[in-house]
């Protein structure tokens, strides 16, 4: 049983709290006696701290402590976990302030804690260090020979003719580059931590997973999970950087334990570039073969990405290539190069966005080579079933999406010849691409409490980094129970609630929503047993009964009804290949004299099952496309490899798109329930909004100019020089 | 940030006296650049002399032109009716700079005094001759995509980041400054310096001098003006290259013209040779192209900014074309 009707567009249930300042983010919590932590970071990229002078800082007004590798309190779990870094990175495990070793530039070398933020900042400026510098490597291009297969991802190959991409009548060989990108959510990262006694820790955190933060802290301090309280009701953007509890957050908790005081850390924008992950610099080679009439015969896709010397970060840059098109011979390889850098982490759309830029650019290139419309070429090579797993898709409405999108953007009206269309001096181009991401569903638990006044409270230890989790959950509960929106409250961001996974991988609605669906369904059963029923937005006596909700509760000596349900996918997950799909269309203007590219219009279509919350889903798509514009045109973290340091680690020089870069974005939903993913028939939204978009822009730039830019971002200099 | 003391002054005399008393003191106006520099540890004044209360924010018409007080906010100048009427290029340049929030705080004098955005200047862990003379230039051989193609030295290849100053140098503005020895006037083109061997000096202001006002003489160039800023995103980004053009066109011929560029040199870069060449010639794209090529004779690029050798002349041509096309 599922939900079969279309959802009404709901306003965000927490929108008012957010715009009035009532919503509190971690740094806004005040606890009595709070102290402030400021980090001093390494000016070198590799080597050791030779000397560190903290005396002046320690004597500065208001300073409570300065922790360095010389006096940092031990973190028991860290010591126990030992050095288990595996090859090929295989370097020494990174233990912040655990030794004098420097593994990357910007690594913390001291924590300064004072009674006010300003005093901590001042004292931090008084800490001086000398170093023994060692040679460092931060440039992937100069270290390609170190590329190795990651332990967690093998090569993939299908088909009998491994060389088909080389021997086909029409061949394409091209290299694509995606630079370092930095998540840069508006809210800075950090933590507020305090202890009761030596074994009860409370933190206010910026995290995408309160349970994950709870587990990390419990294991670091070797205390019981239930003794770690994690609060994170509102998060000002994550985009992936909050999927880990970072070492500096654990270190702050250790400092709080040592000082027996609450300690708050809010990182600086510069530190956001080095200490909370990034999208890894990735170079990709695609070799593709096709027949003259446009049948793909072979694809070879190899991605080489950076990781830290101390961790083997691996992501799905080549996964789309394995199943997207009905090509008989496909080989993919993913390689990592350990560098003297902090560890990357998934960034919106993660590796799939990196891979889709290459694959969907290459598909466009090949379409032109075989003289076919890029949509027709995709349709010709359309995979009716998943060729990687040899399973049917749980649902796949891509053909309808191609149709809808091309009508909306006016695809057929364009002149398909490159550099053929103009608007005054500006060259006009249309481009499109496909995005795809696994429609994941994890295990999730939800508690429901039905109060005597007929209000329903739902609780689950999930997070909301902005997509509108509570709104979607309230909508699901409303659809199952019929209770009005204002009588339902969904509570999240507290690790004491029933467990759920982290908010990542576009899985929250599918996972937590299913638990909400199940718990509300269970609640209906409880009411039936009690002679009650949900009727037209209230709880009423069932037919033939006369006792009200209050009567029944007092008779049963209860203050409320409650039920907790755990929910997860079943056998259908093995039977079907489950993916969300998106199609992006971009219309661009390119100025031939200045190389400036402007995205003029966007049509983006999501085939993501039944849309649970139409308004917040549309906002997701708009946000994803905005991120996609950044990936396509403006965003790049630039490192001066001589120093191993970023040269644009601020929001003036690292260019996230501003309003003037973002045109009207039309969002279209196929909005057809997937029969297998979950009771709502929904599929994930967050990643597909961005995945592939950069290729749509690059393809549009090619159509506008005849220039193929294979290195992101497409800045004016690249257009001029191409 | 280091500790500092703060004093608010209400007269020119007290402002100048406060600076004379303390060699590490600095004037504070809008603070949009200085406060950032203090946070980064690049500039460490021990005393801030807040001049925001001085009566220097007026914009008034004089017999010979417009006088803009040094404390007039960028927004106030950009939106001023007299400025828009007489010197639309200045309004256009101001609106191309920064963000509305910054323009609401930033002053004319502060805009002139803003320091380069070269990252090596901002990062105290990197070499920079401008911040730390003798430490070397990080940008040479490093990240120099944003850097100078004119007038650079082997000590410094930074550019001046202002848009407003490009318009002011084109419009032959005169700067009035006051110091312990009284007032003096500096032609705008002589206000900023090329780096030479002393890149730590951005301009020719003497220590303790206070910018009072900028005078712009009337001209006949308001009908055909355009400020074109080419940048990595549509707003809130520094110029890769910008060009300001103002022309008087009669019967299809250019009778007067001013041309200047931003994002190409340590100072706003006036193109006097190109102006002289264009004067009297028909306002055609071909002539604009020739003038642009003439402007590039002394250009010299680094590894990362060679594209500017193409982009700069193109930007000049586009600015001239758009200016000429104005009604």
Short mmCIF file of C-alpha atoms in Angstrom, two decimals, chain A residues 170-623:
data_model
loop_
_atom_site.label_atom_id
_atom_site.label_comp_id
_atom_site.label_asym_id
_atom_site.label_seq_id
_atom_site.Cartn_x
_atom_site.Cartn_y
_atom_site.Cartn_z
CA UNK A 170 33.91 6.54 -35.38
CA UNK A 171 36.21 7.23 -32.46
CA UNK A 172 36.43 9.89 -29.78
CA UNK A 173 39.28 10.32 -27.36
CA UNK A 174 39.11 13.18 -24.95
CA UNK A 175 40.32 14.28 -21.53
CA UNK A 176 38.18 16.17 -19.06
CA UNK A 177 39.18 18.04 -15.93
CA UNK A 178 37.15 18.93 -12.88
CA UNK A 179 39.08 21.17 -10.47
CA UNK A 180 39.03 21.26 -6.69
CA UNK A 181 35.69 22.61 -5.59
CA UNK A 182 34.90 23.60 -2.05
CA UNK A 183 31.44 23.17 -0.53
CA UNK A 184 31.37 26.61 1.05
CA UNK A 185 28.00 26.46 2.77
CA UNK A 186 27.12 29.87 4.14
CA UNK A 187 27.26 28.61 7.72
CA UNK A 188 30.79 28.04 8.97
CA UNK A 189 31.66 24.66 10.45
CA UNK A 190 32.42 24.02 14.07
CA UNK A 191 31.05 22.62 17.30
CA UNK A 192 30.04 23.57 20.82
CA UNK A 193 30.94 20.87 23.35
CA UNK A 194 30.56 20.45 27.09
CA UNK A 195 30.72 17.62 29.59
CA UNK A 196 28.90 16.60 32.72
CA UNK A 197 31.45 14.70 34.73
CA UNK A 198 33.95 12.72 32.71
CA UNK A 199 31.55 10.60 30.70
CA UNK A 200 28.55 12.61 29.55
CA UNK A 201 29.16 14.76 26.50
CA UNK A 202 26.74 17.21 24.91
CA UNK A 203 27.45 18.89 21.59
CA UNK A 204 25.73 21.37 19.34
CA UNK A 205 27.04 20.44 15.94
CA UNK A 206 26.93 21.31 12.27
CA UNK A 207 26.39 17.84 10.93
CA UNK A 208 24.48 15.96 8.29
CA UNK A 209 24.13 13.01 10.63
CA UNK A 210 23.46 13.35 14.35
CA UNK A 211 23.79 9.59 14.86
CA UNK A 212 27.05 9.52 12.94
CA UNK A 213 28.43 12.37 15.06
CA UNK A 214 27.24 10.55 18.18
CA UNK A 215 29.02 7.35 17.12
CA UNK A 216 32.23 9.17 16.21
CA UNK A 217 32.39 11.00 19.52
CA UNK A 218 31.43 7.94 21.56
CA UNK A 219 34.16 5.88 19.96
CA UNK A 220 36.75 8.67 20.25
CA UNK A 221 36.16 9.02 23.99
CA UNK A 222 35.23 5.39 24.57
CA UNK A 223 31.96 6.25 26.23
CA UNK A 224 28.51 4.85 25.75
CA UNK A 225 26.64 6.27 22.74
CA UNK A 226 23.68 7.20 24.88
CA UNK A 227 25.98 9.41 26.93
CA UNK A 228 26.63 11.60 23.89
CA UNK A 229 23.92 14.15 23.24
CA UNK A 230 24.03 15.63 19.74
CA UNK A 231 21.84 18.58 18.80
CA UNK A 232 21.66 19.86 15.26
CA UNK A 233 18.16 20.99 14.49
CA UNK A 234 19.11 23.53 11.84
CA UNK A 235 22.09 23.40 9.52
CA UNK A 236 23.02 26.29 7.24
CA UNK A 237 23.98 24.17 4.25
CA UNK A 238 26.24 21.15 4.07
CA UNK A 239 26.54 19.91 0.48
CA UNK A 240 28.48 16.93 1.86
CA UNK A 241 31.01 18.57 4.17
CA UNK A 242 28.92 17.62 7.18
CA UNK A 243 29.02 13.91 6.44
CA UNK A 244 32.01 13.48 8.72
CA UNK A 245 32.73 14.54 12.24
CA UNK A 246 36.07 16.17 11.61
CA UNK A 247 39.14 15.74 13.83
CA UNK A 248 39.04 19.37 15.01
CA UNK A 249 35.52 18.79 16.31
CA UNK A 250 36.68 15.80 18.32
CA UNK A 251 39.67 17.83 19.53
CA UNK A 252 37.39 20.59 20.79
CA UNK A 253 35.43 18.02 22.79
CA UNK A 254 38.74 16.80 24.24
CA UNK A 255 39.69 20.35 25.20
CA UNK A 256 36.30 20.83 26.85
CA UNK A 257 36.87 17.67 28.88
CA UNK A 258 40.31 18.80 29.97
CA UNK A 259 39.23 22.34 30.87
CA UNK A 260 35.91 21.22 32.38
CA UNK A 261 34.29 24.08 30.48
CA UNK A 262 32.09 24.40 27.42
CA UNK A 263 34.22 25.14 24.36
CA UNK A 264 32.93 26.57 21.10
CA UNK A 265 34.76 26.48 17.80
CA UNK A 266 33.56 28.35 14.74
CA UNK A 267 36.02 27.86 11.92
CA UNK A 268 37.15 30.65 9.62
CA UNK A 269 36.26 30.72 5.93
CA UNK A 270 39.91 29.98 5.10
CA UNK A 271 39.80 26.88 7.29
CA UNK A 272 36.69 25.74 5.42
CA UNK A 273 38.99 25.17 2.43
CA UNK A 274 41.39 22.81 4.19
CA UNK A 275 39.68 21.10 7.12
CA UNK A 276 36.23 19.97 6.03
CA UNK A 277 36.87 18.27 2.70
CA UNK A 278 36.37 19.29 -0.90
CA UNK A 279 35.51 17.85 -4.30
CA UNK A 280 38.76 16.22 -5.42
CA UNK A 281 40.61 17.43 -8.50
CA UNK A 282 39.87 14.72 -11.06
CA UNK A 283 41.18 14.12 -14.56
CA UNK A 284 39.25 11.78 -16.81
CA UNK A 285 40.00 10.06 -20.07
CA UNK A 286 37.19 8.82 -22.22
CA UNK A 287 37.65 6.74 -25.33
CA UNK A 288 34.42 6.02 -27.15
CA UNK A 289 33.59 4.13 -30.30
CA UNK A 290 30.45 4.11 -32.42
CA UNK A 291 29.20 2.97 -35.79
CA UNK A 292 28.60 5.51 -38.54
CA UNK A 293 24.88 5.36 -37.81
CA UNK A 294 25.36 6.19 -34.17
CA UNK A 295 25.39 2.90 -32.29
CA UNK A 296 27.83 2.93 -29.40
CA UNK A 297 30.21 -0.03 -29.61
CA UNK A 298 32.67 0.64 -26.80
CA UNK A 299 33.39 3.06 -23.97
CA UNK A 300 36.56 3.26 -21.91
CA UNK A 301 36.39 5.70 -18.99
CA UNK A 302 39.24 6.23 -16.59
CA UNK A 303 39.15 8.77 -13.77
CA UNK A 304 42.14 9.75 -11.68
CA UNK A 305 41.46 11.75 -8.54
CA UNK A 306 43.45 13.14 -5.66
CA UNK A 307 43.19 11.95 -2.10
CA UNK A 308 45.08 12.59 1.11
CA UNK A 309 48.29 10.78 1.97
CA UNK A 310 46.45 9.39 4.98
CA UNK A 311 43.13 8.27 3.53
CA UNK A 312 41.87 6.60 0.36
CA UNK A 313 38.83 8.69 -0.45
CA UNK A 314 36.95 7.09 -3.34
CA UNK A 315 33.82 8.20 -5.16
CA UNK A 316 31.58 7.18 -8.04
CA UNK A 317 33.06 9.21 -10.88
CA UNK A 318 32.83 6.33 -13.35
CA UNK A 319 29.66 4.66 -12.12
CA UNK A 320 27.25 6.36 -14.55
CA UNK A 321 29.27 5.15 -17.53
CA UNK A 322 28.80 1.54 -16.46
CA UNK A 323 25.05 1.44 -17.01
CA UNK A 324 23.76 4.60 -18.64
CA UNK A 325 23.88 3.56 -22.27
CA UNK A 326 23.22 0.32 -24.10
CA UNK A 327 26.81 -0.15 -25.14
CA UNK A 328 28.08 -3.73 -25.43
CA UNK A 329 31.67 -3.07 -24.36
CA UNK A 330 32.37 -0.86 -21.38
CA UNK A 331 35.45 -0.59 -19.20
CA UNK A 332 35.81 1.80 -16.28
CA UNK A 333 38.70 2.44 -13.95
CA UNK A 334 39.05 4.72 -10.97
CA UNK A 335 42.45 5.63 -9.63
CA UNK A 336 43.57 7.71 -6.69
CA UNK A 337 46.74 9.71 -6.18
CA UNK A 338 47.74 10.32 -2.57
CA UNK A 339 48.89 13.90 -2.11
CA UNK A 340 49.94 16.10 0.78
CA UNK A 341 46.44 17.46 1.12
CA UNK A 342 43.59 17.23 3.58
CA UNK A 343 41.13 14.48 2.74
CA UNK A 344 38.35 15.16 0.19
CA UNK A 345 34.74 14.37 0.91
CA UNK A 346 31.59 13.97 -1.13
CA UNK A 347 30.41 17.27 -2.52
CA UNK A 348 26.95 17.67 -3.91
CA UNK A 349 26.22 15.16 -6.66
CA UNK A 350 29.58 13.77 -5.55
CA UNK A 351 31.71 11.72 -7.95
CA UNK A 352 28.73 11.17 -10.22
CA UNK A 353 28.72 14.91 -11.00
CA UNK A 354 32.40 14.72 -11.89
CA UNK A 355 31.83 11.68 -14.08
CA UNK A 356 28.70 13.04 -15.73
CA UNK A 357 30.61 16.10 -16.92
CA UNK A 358 32.96 13.81 -18.84
CA UNK A 359 30.46 11.22 -20.04
CA UNK A 360 27.72 13.64 -21.06
CA UNK A 361 30.24 15.93 -22.79
CA UNK A 362 31.65 12.93 -24.65
CA UNK A 363 28.19 11.74 -25.65
CA UNK A 364 27.52 15.20 -27.10
CA UNK A 365 30.84 15.14 -28.93
CA UNK A 366 30.11 11.73 -30.37
CA UNK A 367 26.60 12.79 -31.43
CA UNK A 368 28.17 15.58 -33.48
CA UNK A 369 30.75 13.15 -34.90
CA UNK A 370 28.06 10.80 -36.18
CA UNK A 371 25.98 13.77 -37.26
CA UNK A 372 23.04 13.05 -35.01
CA UNK A 373 20.95 15.19 -32.74
CA UNK A 374 22.31 14.69 -29.19
CA UNK A 375 18.88 13.58 -27.97
CA UNK A 376 18.39 11.19 -30.88
CA UNK A 377 21.85 9.77 -30.21
CA UNK A 378 20.93 9.15 -26.58
CA UNK A 379 17.65 7.54 -27.61
CA UNK A 380 19.43 5.35 -30.12
CA UNK A 381 21.66 4.06 -27.33
CA UNK A 382 18.97 4.04 -24.70
CA UNK A 383 19.34 1.33 -22.09
CA UNK A 384 15.90 -0.22 -21.59
CA UNK A 385 17.27 -2.31 -18.76
CA UNK A 386 20.34 -1.78 -16.60
CA UNK A 387 23.19 -3.28 -18.66
CA UNK A 388 25.56 -3.31 -15.69
CA UNK A 389 23.41 -5.43 -13.41
CA UNK A 390 21.17 -7.02 -16.06
CA UNK A 391 18.08 -6.01 -14.16
CA UNK A 392 15.03 -3.97 -15.05
CA UNK A 393 14.87 -0.40 -13.80
CA UNK A 394 12.32 0.05 -11.03
CA UNK A 395 11.11 2.96 -13.14
CA UNK A 396 12.66 4.96 -15.96
CA UNK A 397 10.78 7.78 -17.64
CA UNK A 398 13.78 9.30 -19.37
CA UNK A 399 12.17 9.16 -22.81
CA UNK A 400 9.26 11.22 -21.58
CA UNK A 401 11.68 13.60 -19.88
CA UNK A 402 13.68 14.12 -23.09
CA UNK A 403 10.43 14.89 -24.86
CA UNK A 404 9.08 17.29 -22.24
CA UNK A 405 12.33 19.16 -21.85
CA UNK A 406 13.01 19.58 -25.54
CA UNK A 407 9.52 20.96 -26.07
CA UNK A 408 9.90 23.39 -23.19
CA UNK A 409 13.29 24.76 -24.24
CA UNK A 410 12.44 24.81 -27.94
CA UNK A 411 15.13 22.29 -28.88
CA UNK A 412 13.75 21.59 -32.35
CA UNK A 413 13.66 25.28 -33.22
CA UNK A 414 17.37 25.77 -32.77
CA UNK A 415 19.80 25.53 -35.64
CA UNK A 416 21.86 22.49 -34.58
CA UNK A 417 25.00 23.63 -36.40
CA UNK A 418 27.70 24.95 -34.03
CA UNK A 419 28.29 28.71 -34.03
CA UNK A 420 25.20 29.31 -36.11
CA UNK A 421 22.94 31.34 -33.83
CA UNK A 422 23.30 34.93 -32.65
CA UNK A 423 21.56 37.46 -30.46
CA UNK A 424 23.18 40.78 -31.31
CA UNK A 425 26.88 40.27 -30.72
CA UNK A 426 26.31 37.28 -28.45
CA UNK A 427 26.55 33.75 -29.75
CA UNK A 428 23.60 31.60 -28.76
CA UNK A 429 23.88 27.96 -27.78
CA UNK A 430 21.65 25.16 -26.56
CA UNK A 431 22.96 22.18 -24.70
CA UNK A 432 21.53 19.26 -22.80
CA UNK A 433 22.68 16.42 -20.64
CA UNK A 434 21.48 13.59 -18.45
CA UNK A 435 22.04 13.14 -14.74
CA UNK A 436 21.55 10.03 -12.69
CA UNK A 437 21.99 8.91 -9.11
CA UNK A 438 21.08 5.78 -7.22
CA UNK A 439 17.62 5.87 -5.63
CA UNK A 440 18.88 4.75 -2.26
CA UNK A 441 16.85 3.74 0.72
CA UNK A 442 18.43 3.02 4.07
CA UNK A 443 17.06 1.82 7.36
CA UNK A 444 15.29 4.43 9.40
CA UNK A 445 13.22 4.58 12.55
CA UNK A 446 10.49 6.97 13.58
CA UNK A 447 8.46 7.48 16.74
CA UNK A 448 4.91 8.79 16.61
CA UNK A 449 3.06 10.32 19.51
CA UNK A 450 -0.63 11.09 19.22
CA UNK A 451 -1.69 13.56 21.89
CA UNK A 452 -5.17 13.82 23.42
CA UNK A 453 -5.74 17.08 21.52
CA UNK A 454 -5.30 15.19 18.27
CA UNK A 455 -1.85 16.60 17.48
CA UNK A 456 0.77 14.25 16.14
CA UNK A 457 4.47 14.50 16.97
CA UNK A 458 6.98 12.50 14.93
CA UNK A 459 10.61 12.07 15.91
CA UNK A 460 13.60 10.68 14.09
CA UNK A 461 17.34 11.26 14.43
CA UNK A 462 17.73 12.60 10.94
CA UNK A 463 19.01 15.99 9.81
CA UNK A 464 17.93 18.85 7.64
CA UNK A 465 20.71 20.68 5.85
CA UNK A 466 18.18 22.76 3.98
CA UNK A 467 16.11 20.67 1.59
CA UNK A 468 13.02 20.80 3.80
CA UNK A 469 13.07 17.44 5.52
CA UNK A 470 10.40 18.31 8.08
CA UNK A 471 8.09 19.65 5.39
CA UNK A 472 8.30 16.41 3.41
CA UNK A 473 7.77 14.30 6.52
CA UNK A 474 4.77 16.32 7.65
CA UNK A 475 3.34 15.95 4.16
CA UNK A 476 3.72 12.17 4.25
CA UNK A 477 2.12 11.96 7.70
CA UNK A 478 -0.67 14.22 6.51
CA UNK A 479 -1.31 11.99 3.52
CA UNK A 480 -1.41 8.82 5.61
CA UNK A 481 -3.46 10.13 8.54
CA UNK A 482 -5.45 12.93 6.96
CA UNK A 483 -4.54 15.15 9.91
CA UNK A 484 -4.11 18.78 8.90
CA UNK A 485 -0.55 20.05 8.42
CA UNK A 486 -0.72 22.36 11.44
CA UNK A 487 -1.54 19.44 13.74
CA UNK A 488 1.61 17.52 12.76
CA UNK A 489 5.10 18.30 13.97
CA UNK A 490 8.22 16.50 12.83
CA UNK A 491 11.24 16.71 15.12
CA UNK A 492 14.79 15.93 13.98
CA UNK A 493 18.40 16.86 14.68
CA UNK A 494 18.65 15.09 18.01
CA UNK A 495 20.65 11.89 18.38
CA UNK A 496 18.37 10.75 21.22
CA UNK A 497 15.53 10.26 18.77
CA UNK A 498 15.02 6.89 17.07
CA UNK A 499 17.94 6.22 14.73
CA UNK A 500 18.17 7.22 11.08
CA UNK A 501 20.99 7.58 8.62
CA UNK A 502 22.85 10.74 7.70
CA UNK A 503 21.37 13.20 5.25
CA UNK A 504 23.38 12.37 2.18
CA UNK A 505 23.10 10.51 -1.07
CA UNK A 506 19.58 11.81 -1.73
CA UNK A 507 18.15 9.16 0.57
CA UNK A 508 16.31 11.03 3.32
CA UNK A 509 12.78 11.12 1.95
CA UNK A 510 13.02 7.52 0.81
CA UNK A 511 14.45 6.26 4.10
CA UNK A 512 12.96 8.47 6.81
CA UNK A 513 9.80 9.07 4.81
CA UNK A 514 9.18 5.33 4.71
CA UNK A 515 9.54 5.17 8.48
CA UNK A 516 7.08 8.05 8.80
CA UNK A 517 4.72 6.24 6.44
CA UNK A 518 5.05 3.00 8.40
CA UNK A 519 4.69 4.56 11.82
CA UNK A 520 1.61 6.51 10.75
CA UNK A 521 0.15 3.34 9.27
CA UNK A 522 0.88 1.53 12.56
CA UNK A 523 -0.78 4.34 14.44
CA UNK A 524 -3.91 3.88 12.35
CA UNK A 525 -3.89 0.23 13.43
CA UNK A 526 -3.60 1.17 17.08
CA UNK A 527 -6.52 3.55 16.73
CA UNK A 528 -8.61 0.85 15.06
CA UNK A 529 -7.93 -1.50 17.96
CA UNK A 530 -8.98 1.26 20.33
CA UNK A 531 -12.20 1.87 18.48
CA UNK A 532 -10.98 5.11 16.96
CA UNK A 533 -10.20 6.33 13.47
CA UNK A 534 -8.67 9.23 11.59
CA UNK A 535 -11.66 10.92 10.04
CA UNK A 536 -11.54 14.10 8.02
CA UNK A 537 -8.58 15.62 9.84
CA UNK A 538 -9.44 14.59 13.38
CA UNK A 539 -9.51 11.46 15.54
CA UNK A 540 -13.07 10.27 15.96
CA UNK A 541 -14.83 7.24 17.39
CA UNK A 542 -14.96 4.46 14.80
CA UNK A 543 -18.40 3.69 13.40
CA UNK A 544 -20.56 2.09 16.03
CA UNK A 545 -18.29 3.44 18.82
CA UNK A 546 -18.83 6.45 21.00
CA UNK A 547 -15.67 7.01 23.07
CA UNK A 548 -13.45 9.92 22.05
CA UNK A 549 -9.66 9.91 21.88
CA UNK A 550 -9.52 11.51 25.33
CA UNK A 551 -11.95 8.95 26.73
CA UNK A 552 -9.97 6.04 25.40
CA UNK A 553 -6.66 7.42 26.62
CA UNK A 554 -7.92 8.05 30.14
CA UNK A 555 -9.58 4.67 30.23
CA UNK A 556 -6.31 3.04 29.23
CA UNK A 557 -4.51 5.27 31.72
CA UNK A 558 -2.32 6.78 29.00
CA UNK A 559 -1.33 10.37 28.36
CA UNK A 560 -0.87 9.68 24.63
CA UNK A 561 -0.64 6.88 22.11
CA UNK A 562 2.84 6.15 20.90
CA UNK A 563 4.45 3.77 18.49
CA UNK A 564 7.93 3.43 17.02
CA UNK A 565 8.61 1.76 13.69
CA UNK A 566 11.76 0.82 11.90
CA UNK A 567 11.61 0.66 8.16
CA UNK A 568 13.87 -0.57 5.38
CA UNK A 569 13.73 -1.86 1.85
CA UNK A 570 13.21 -5.50 1.05
CA UNK A 571 13.67 -7.97 -1.76
CA UNK A 572 12.68 -5.37 -4.39
CA UNK A 573 16.10 -3.78 -3.89
CA UNK A 574 17.73 -6.89 -5.35
CA UNK A 575 15.21 -7.37 -8.11
CA UNK A 576 15.39 -3.90 -9.59
CA UNK A 577 17.94 -1.34 -10.52
CA UNK A 578 16.82 1.87 -8.82
CA UNK A 579 17.86 5.26 -10.10
CA UNK A 580 16.65 8.84 -10.17
CA UNK A 581 17.15 10.61 -13.46
CA UNK A 582 17.37 14.22 -14.55
CA UNK A 583 17.61 15.99 -17.87
CA UNK A 584 19.08 19.46 -18.02
CA UNK A 585 18.66 21.92 -20.85
CA UNK A 586 20.67 25.14 -20.88
CA UNK A 587 20.51 28.06 -23.23
CA UNK A 588 23.65 30.18 -23.10
CA UNK A 589 25.04 33.39 -24.51
CA UNK A 590 28.74 33.59 -25.26
CA UNK A 591 30.43 36.86 -26.09
CA UNK A 592 33.01 36.18 -28.79
CA UNK A 593 35.21 39.15 -27.90
CA UNK A 594 35.33 38.73 -24.12
CA UNK A 595 34.71 35.01 -23.73
CA UNK A 596 32.02 35.68 -21.16
CA UNK A 597 29.41 32.92 -20.86
CA UNK A 598 25.97 33.63 -19.42
CA UNK A 599 23.35 31.01 -18.76
CA UNK A 600 20.22 32.60 -20.14
CA UNK A 601 17.58 29.96 -19.51
CA UNK A 602 17.39 26.55 -17.88
CA UNK A 603 14.84 23.80 -18.12
CA UNK A 604 15.47 20.92 -15.77
CA UNK A 605 13.36 17.79 -15.58
CA UNK A 606 13.44 15.31 -12.74
CA UNK A 607 12.30 11.74 -13.09
CA UNK A 608 12.40 11.05 -9.40
CA UNK A 609 9.26 9.12 -8.77
CA UNK A 610 6.29 10.62 -7.06
CA UNK A 611 7.08 14.10 -5.77
CA UNK A 612 6.36 14.18 -2.05
CA UNK A 613 6.78 17.90 -1.49
CA UNK A 614 6.47 19.82 -4.77
CA UNK A 615 7.62 23.20 -3.48
CA UNK A 616 10.71 22.08 -1.64
CA UNK A 617 11.50 19.65 -4.47
CA UNK A 618 11.45 22.56 -6.92
CA UNK A 619 13.71 24.49 -4.58
CA UNK A 620 16.07 21.50 -4.53
CA UNK A 621 16.25 21.56 -8.32
CA UNK A 622 16.84 25.31 -8.40
CA UNK A 623 19.56 24.99 -5.78
#
